[in-house]
mmCIF file of C-alpha atoms in Angstrom:
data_model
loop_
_atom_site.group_PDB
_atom_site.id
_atom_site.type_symbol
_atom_site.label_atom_id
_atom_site.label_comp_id
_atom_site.label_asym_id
_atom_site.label_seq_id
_atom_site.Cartn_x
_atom_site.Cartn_y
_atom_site.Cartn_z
ATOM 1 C CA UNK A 1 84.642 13.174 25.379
ATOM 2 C CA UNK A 2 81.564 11.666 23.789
ATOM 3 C CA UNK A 3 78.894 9.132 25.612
ATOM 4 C CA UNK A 4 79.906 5.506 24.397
ATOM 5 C CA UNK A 5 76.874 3.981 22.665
ATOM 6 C CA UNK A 6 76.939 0.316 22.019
ATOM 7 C CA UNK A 7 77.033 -0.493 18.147
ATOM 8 C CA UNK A 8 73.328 -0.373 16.925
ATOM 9 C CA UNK A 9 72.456 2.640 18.795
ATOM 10 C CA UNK A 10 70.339 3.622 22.141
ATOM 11 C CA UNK A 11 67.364 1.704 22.421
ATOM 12 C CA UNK A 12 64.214 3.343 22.035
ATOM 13 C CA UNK A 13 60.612 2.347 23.706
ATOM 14 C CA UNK A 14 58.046 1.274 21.507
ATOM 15 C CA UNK A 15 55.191 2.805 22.965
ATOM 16 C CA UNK A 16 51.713 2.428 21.289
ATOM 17 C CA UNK A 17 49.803 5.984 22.068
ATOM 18 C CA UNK A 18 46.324 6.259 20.623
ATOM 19 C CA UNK A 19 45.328 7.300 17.106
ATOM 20 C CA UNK A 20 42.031 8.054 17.701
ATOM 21 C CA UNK A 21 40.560 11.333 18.256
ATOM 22 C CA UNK A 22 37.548 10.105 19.224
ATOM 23 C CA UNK A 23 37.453 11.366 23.200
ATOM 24 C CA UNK A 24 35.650 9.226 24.603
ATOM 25 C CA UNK A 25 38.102 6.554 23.810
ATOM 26 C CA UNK A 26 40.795 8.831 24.490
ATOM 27 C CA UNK A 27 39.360 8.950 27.576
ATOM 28 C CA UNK A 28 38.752 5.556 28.213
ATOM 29 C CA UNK A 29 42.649 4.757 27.263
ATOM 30 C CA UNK A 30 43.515 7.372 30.078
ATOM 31 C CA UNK A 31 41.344 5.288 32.753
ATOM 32 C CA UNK A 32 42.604 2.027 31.663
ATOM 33 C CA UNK A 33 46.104 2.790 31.511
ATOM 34 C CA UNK A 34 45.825 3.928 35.351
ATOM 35 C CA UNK A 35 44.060 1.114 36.193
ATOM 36 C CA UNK A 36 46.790 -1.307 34.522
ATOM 37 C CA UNK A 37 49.460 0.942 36.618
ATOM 38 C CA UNK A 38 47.869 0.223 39.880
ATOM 39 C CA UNK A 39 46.131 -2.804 39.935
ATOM 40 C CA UNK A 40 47.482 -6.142 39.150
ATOM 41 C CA UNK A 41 44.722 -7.365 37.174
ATOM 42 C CA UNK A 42 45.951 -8.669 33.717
ATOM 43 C CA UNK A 43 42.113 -7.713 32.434
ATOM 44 C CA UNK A 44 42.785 -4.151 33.099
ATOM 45 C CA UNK A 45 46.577 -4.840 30.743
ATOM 46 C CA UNK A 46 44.588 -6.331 28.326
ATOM 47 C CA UNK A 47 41.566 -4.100 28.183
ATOM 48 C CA UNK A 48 44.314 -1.068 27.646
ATOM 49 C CA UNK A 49 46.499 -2.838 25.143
ATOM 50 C CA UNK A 50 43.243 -3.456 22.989
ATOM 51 C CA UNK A 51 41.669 0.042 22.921
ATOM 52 C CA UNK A 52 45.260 1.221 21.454
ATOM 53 C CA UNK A 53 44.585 -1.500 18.536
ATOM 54 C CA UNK A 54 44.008 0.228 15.383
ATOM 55 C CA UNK A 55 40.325 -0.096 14.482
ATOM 56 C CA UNK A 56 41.495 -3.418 11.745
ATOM 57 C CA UNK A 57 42.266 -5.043 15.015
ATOM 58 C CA UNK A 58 39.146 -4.450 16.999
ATOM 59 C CA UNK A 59 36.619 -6.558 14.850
ATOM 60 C CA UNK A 60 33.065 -6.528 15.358
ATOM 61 C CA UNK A 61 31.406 -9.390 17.134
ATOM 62 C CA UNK A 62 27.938 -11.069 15.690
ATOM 63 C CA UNK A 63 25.483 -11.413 18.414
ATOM 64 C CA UNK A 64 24.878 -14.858 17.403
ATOM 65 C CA UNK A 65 29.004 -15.447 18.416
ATOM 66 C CA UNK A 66 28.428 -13.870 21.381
ATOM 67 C CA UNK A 67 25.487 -15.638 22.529
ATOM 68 C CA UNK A 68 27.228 -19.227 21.594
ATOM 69 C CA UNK A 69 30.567 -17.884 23.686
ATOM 70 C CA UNK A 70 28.208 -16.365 26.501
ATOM 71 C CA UNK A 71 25.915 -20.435 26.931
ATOM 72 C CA UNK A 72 26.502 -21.893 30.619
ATOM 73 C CA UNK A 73 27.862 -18.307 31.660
ATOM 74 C CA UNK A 74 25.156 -16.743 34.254
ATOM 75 C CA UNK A 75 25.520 -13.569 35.819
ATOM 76 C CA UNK A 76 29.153 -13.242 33.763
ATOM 77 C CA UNK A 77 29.779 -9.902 31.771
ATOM 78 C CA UNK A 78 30.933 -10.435 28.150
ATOM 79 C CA UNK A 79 33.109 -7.694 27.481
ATOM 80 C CA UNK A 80 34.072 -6.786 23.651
ATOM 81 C CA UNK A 81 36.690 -4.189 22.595
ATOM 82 C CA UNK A 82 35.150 -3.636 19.729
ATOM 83 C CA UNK A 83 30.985 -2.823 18.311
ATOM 84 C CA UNK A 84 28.514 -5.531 18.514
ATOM 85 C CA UNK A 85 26.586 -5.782 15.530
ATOM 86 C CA UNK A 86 23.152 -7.572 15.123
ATOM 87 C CA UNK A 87 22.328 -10.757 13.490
ATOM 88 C CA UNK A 88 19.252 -11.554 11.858
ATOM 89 C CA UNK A 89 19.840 -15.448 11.866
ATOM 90 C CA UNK A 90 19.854 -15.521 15.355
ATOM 91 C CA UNK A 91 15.818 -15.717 16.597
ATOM 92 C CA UNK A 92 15.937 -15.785 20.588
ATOM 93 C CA UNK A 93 18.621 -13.773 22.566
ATOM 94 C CA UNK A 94 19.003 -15.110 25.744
ATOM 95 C CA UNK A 95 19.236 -12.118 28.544
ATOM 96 C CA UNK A 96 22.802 -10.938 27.955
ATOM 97 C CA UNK A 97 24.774 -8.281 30.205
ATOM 98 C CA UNK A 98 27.625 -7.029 27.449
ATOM 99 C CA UNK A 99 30.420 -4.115 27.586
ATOM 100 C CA UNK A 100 31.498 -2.952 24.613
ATOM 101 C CA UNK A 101 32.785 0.383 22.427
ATOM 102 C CA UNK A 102 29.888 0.648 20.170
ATOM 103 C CA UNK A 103 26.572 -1.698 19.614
ATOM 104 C CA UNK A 104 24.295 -1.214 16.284
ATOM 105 C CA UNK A 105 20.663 -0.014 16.992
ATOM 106 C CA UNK A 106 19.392 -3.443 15.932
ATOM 107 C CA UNK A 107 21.516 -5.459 18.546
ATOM 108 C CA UNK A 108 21.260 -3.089 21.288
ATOM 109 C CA UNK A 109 17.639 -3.356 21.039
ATOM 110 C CA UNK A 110 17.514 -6.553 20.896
ATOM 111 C CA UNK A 111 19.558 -7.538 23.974
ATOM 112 C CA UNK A 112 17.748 -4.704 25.572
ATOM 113 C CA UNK A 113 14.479 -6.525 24.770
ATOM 114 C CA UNK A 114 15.680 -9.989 26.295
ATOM 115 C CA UNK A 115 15.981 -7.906 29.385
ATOM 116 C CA UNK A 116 19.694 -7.787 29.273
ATOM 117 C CA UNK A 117 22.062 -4.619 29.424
ATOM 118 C CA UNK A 118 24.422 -2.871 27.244
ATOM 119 C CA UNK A 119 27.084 -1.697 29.481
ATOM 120 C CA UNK A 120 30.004 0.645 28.471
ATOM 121 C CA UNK A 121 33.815 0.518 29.756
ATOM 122 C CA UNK A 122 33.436 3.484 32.385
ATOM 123 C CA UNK A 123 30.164 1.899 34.170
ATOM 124 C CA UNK A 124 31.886 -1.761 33.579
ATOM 125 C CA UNK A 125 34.506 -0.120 35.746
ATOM 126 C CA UNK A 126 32.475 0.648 38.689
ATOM 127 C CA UNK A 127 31.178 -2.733 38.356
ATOM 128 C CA UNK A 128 34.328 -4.360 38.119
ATOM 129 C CA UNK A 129 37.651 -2.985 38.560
ATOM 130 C CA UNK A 130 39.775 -5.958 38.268
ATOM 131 C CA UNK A 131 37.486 -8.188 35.868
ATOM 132 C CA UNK A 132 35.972 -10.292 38.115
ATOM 133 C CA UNK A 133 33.073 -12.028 36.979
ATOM 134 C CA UNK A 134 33.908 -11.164 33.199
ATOM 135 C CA UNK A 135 34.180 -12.880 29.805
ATOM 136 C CA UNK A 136 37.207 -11.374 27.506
ATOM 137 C CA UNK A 137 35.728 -11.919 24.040
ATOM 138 C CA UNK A 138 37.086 -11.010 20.643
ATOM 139 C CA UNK A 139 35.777 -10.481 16.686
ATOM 140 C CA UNK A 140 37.668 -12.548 13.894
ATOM 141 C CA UNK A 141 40.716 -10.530 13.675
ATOM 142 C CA UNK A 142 41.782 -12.991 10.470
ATOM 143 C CA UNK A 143 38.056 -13.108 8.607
ATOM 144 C CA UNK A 144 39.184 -10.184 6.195
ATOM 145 C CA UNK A 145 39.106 -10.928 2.635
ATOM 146 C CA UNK A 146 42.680 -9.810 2.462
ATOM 147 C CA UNK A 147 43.999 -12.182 4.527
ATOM 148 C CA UNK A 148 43.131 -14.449 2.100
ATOM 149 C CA UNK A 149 45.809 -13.613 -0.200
ATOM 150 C CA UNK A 150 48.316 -14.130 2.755
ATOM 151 C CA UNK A 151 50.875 -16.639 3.740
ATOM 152 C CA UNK A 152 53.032 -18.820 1.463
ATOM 153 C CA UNK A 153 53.021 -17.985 -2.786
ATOM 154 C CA UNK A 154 49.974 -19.551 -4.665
ATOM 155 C CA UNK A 155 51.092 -22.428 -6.370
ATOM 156 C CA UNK A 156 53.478 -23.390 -4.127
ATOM 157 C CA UNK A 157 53.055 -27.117 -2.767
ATOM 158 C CA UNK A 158 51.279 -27.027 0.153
ATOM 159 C CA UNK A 159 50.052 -23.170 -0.183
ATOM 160 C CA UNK A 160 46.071 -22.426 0.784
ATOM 161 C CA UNK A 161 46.681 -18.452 -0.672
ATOM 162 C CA UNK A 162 44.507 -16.970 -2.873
ATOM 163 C CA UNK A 163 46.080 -15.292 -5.761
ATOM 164 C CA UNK A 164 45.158 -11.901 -6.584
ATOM 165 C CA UNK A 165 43.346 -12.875 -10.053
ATOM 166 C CA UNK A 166 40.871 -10.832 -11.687
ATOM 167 C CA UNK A 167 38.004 -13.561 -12.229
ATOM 168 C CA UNK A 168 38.347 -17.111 -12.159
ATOM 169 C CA UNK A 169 39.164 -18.965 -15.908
ATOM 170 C CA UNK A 170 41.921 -19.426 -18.460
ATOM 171 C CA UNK A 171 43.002 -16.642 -19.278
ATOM 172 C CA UNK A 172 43.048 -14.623 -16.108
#
């Protein structure tokens, strides 16, 4: 006698495990997925589905993004799966406290220098195990130049899509 299997087969889980081999994020995947386990905090489910994004879906934030998402939010942590980089268009940086994977030497510096902090997930942790008091933020996830050329066919009524052209003219 065989095992009866509905038409289409056993169904399998689709469980994301990290690609990284960076350990520190291994790490931090390990803590997170506890934490997700035995707390209900959606932040913590969140936190752990986003450090198991492939590195195209962690975009980096602009300091000047996070400061305009961060106005009228004293004494809240912005947390950012993803690297903070600096931006030299941006003149005064308010005093920021931010949690994120990575910062560039320019923007840690300068958040440092407004007298704010540059927290990472384990210390956020102690902080705040279930989120309180934070600010989920997020990098353009659709700003690639790629995603451009997306969507509906160029030329088709209505389509926004780039076409994958050489250089702009007659012949191209």
């Amino acid at each position: 006698m065989g095992i009866d299997i509905v038409a289409g087969g056993r169904v399998k889980t689709k469980k994301r495990d990290v690609k990284s081999e960076n350990p520190y994020l291994l790490l931090l995947c390990k803590l997170y997925k506890f934490l997700a386990r035995r707390t209900d905090s959606k932040f913590n489910k969140v936190i752990y589905k986003r450090l198991n994004m492939s590195g195209r879906n962690r975009p980096p934030l602009s300091l000047s993004k996070l400061i305009k998402n961060m106005e009228n939010k004293d004494g809240k942590i912005a947390v950012v799966v993803g690297t903070i980089t600096d931006d030299k268009r941006t003149y005064e940086v308010p005093e920021l406290k931010v949690c994120a994977l990575r910062f560039t030497e320019a923007a840690r510096a300068r958040i440092v220098k407004a007298g704010g902090e540059c927290l990472t997930f384990d210390k956020l942790t102690m902080r705040s195990p279930l989120g309180k008091g934070t600010v989920l933020l997020r990098g353009p996830v659709k700003s690639r130049e790629a995603e451009r050329h997306f969507g509906r066919a160029p030329g088709v009524p209505n389509s926004k899509t780039a076409p994958y052209v050489r250089s702009k003219g007659r012949k191209f």
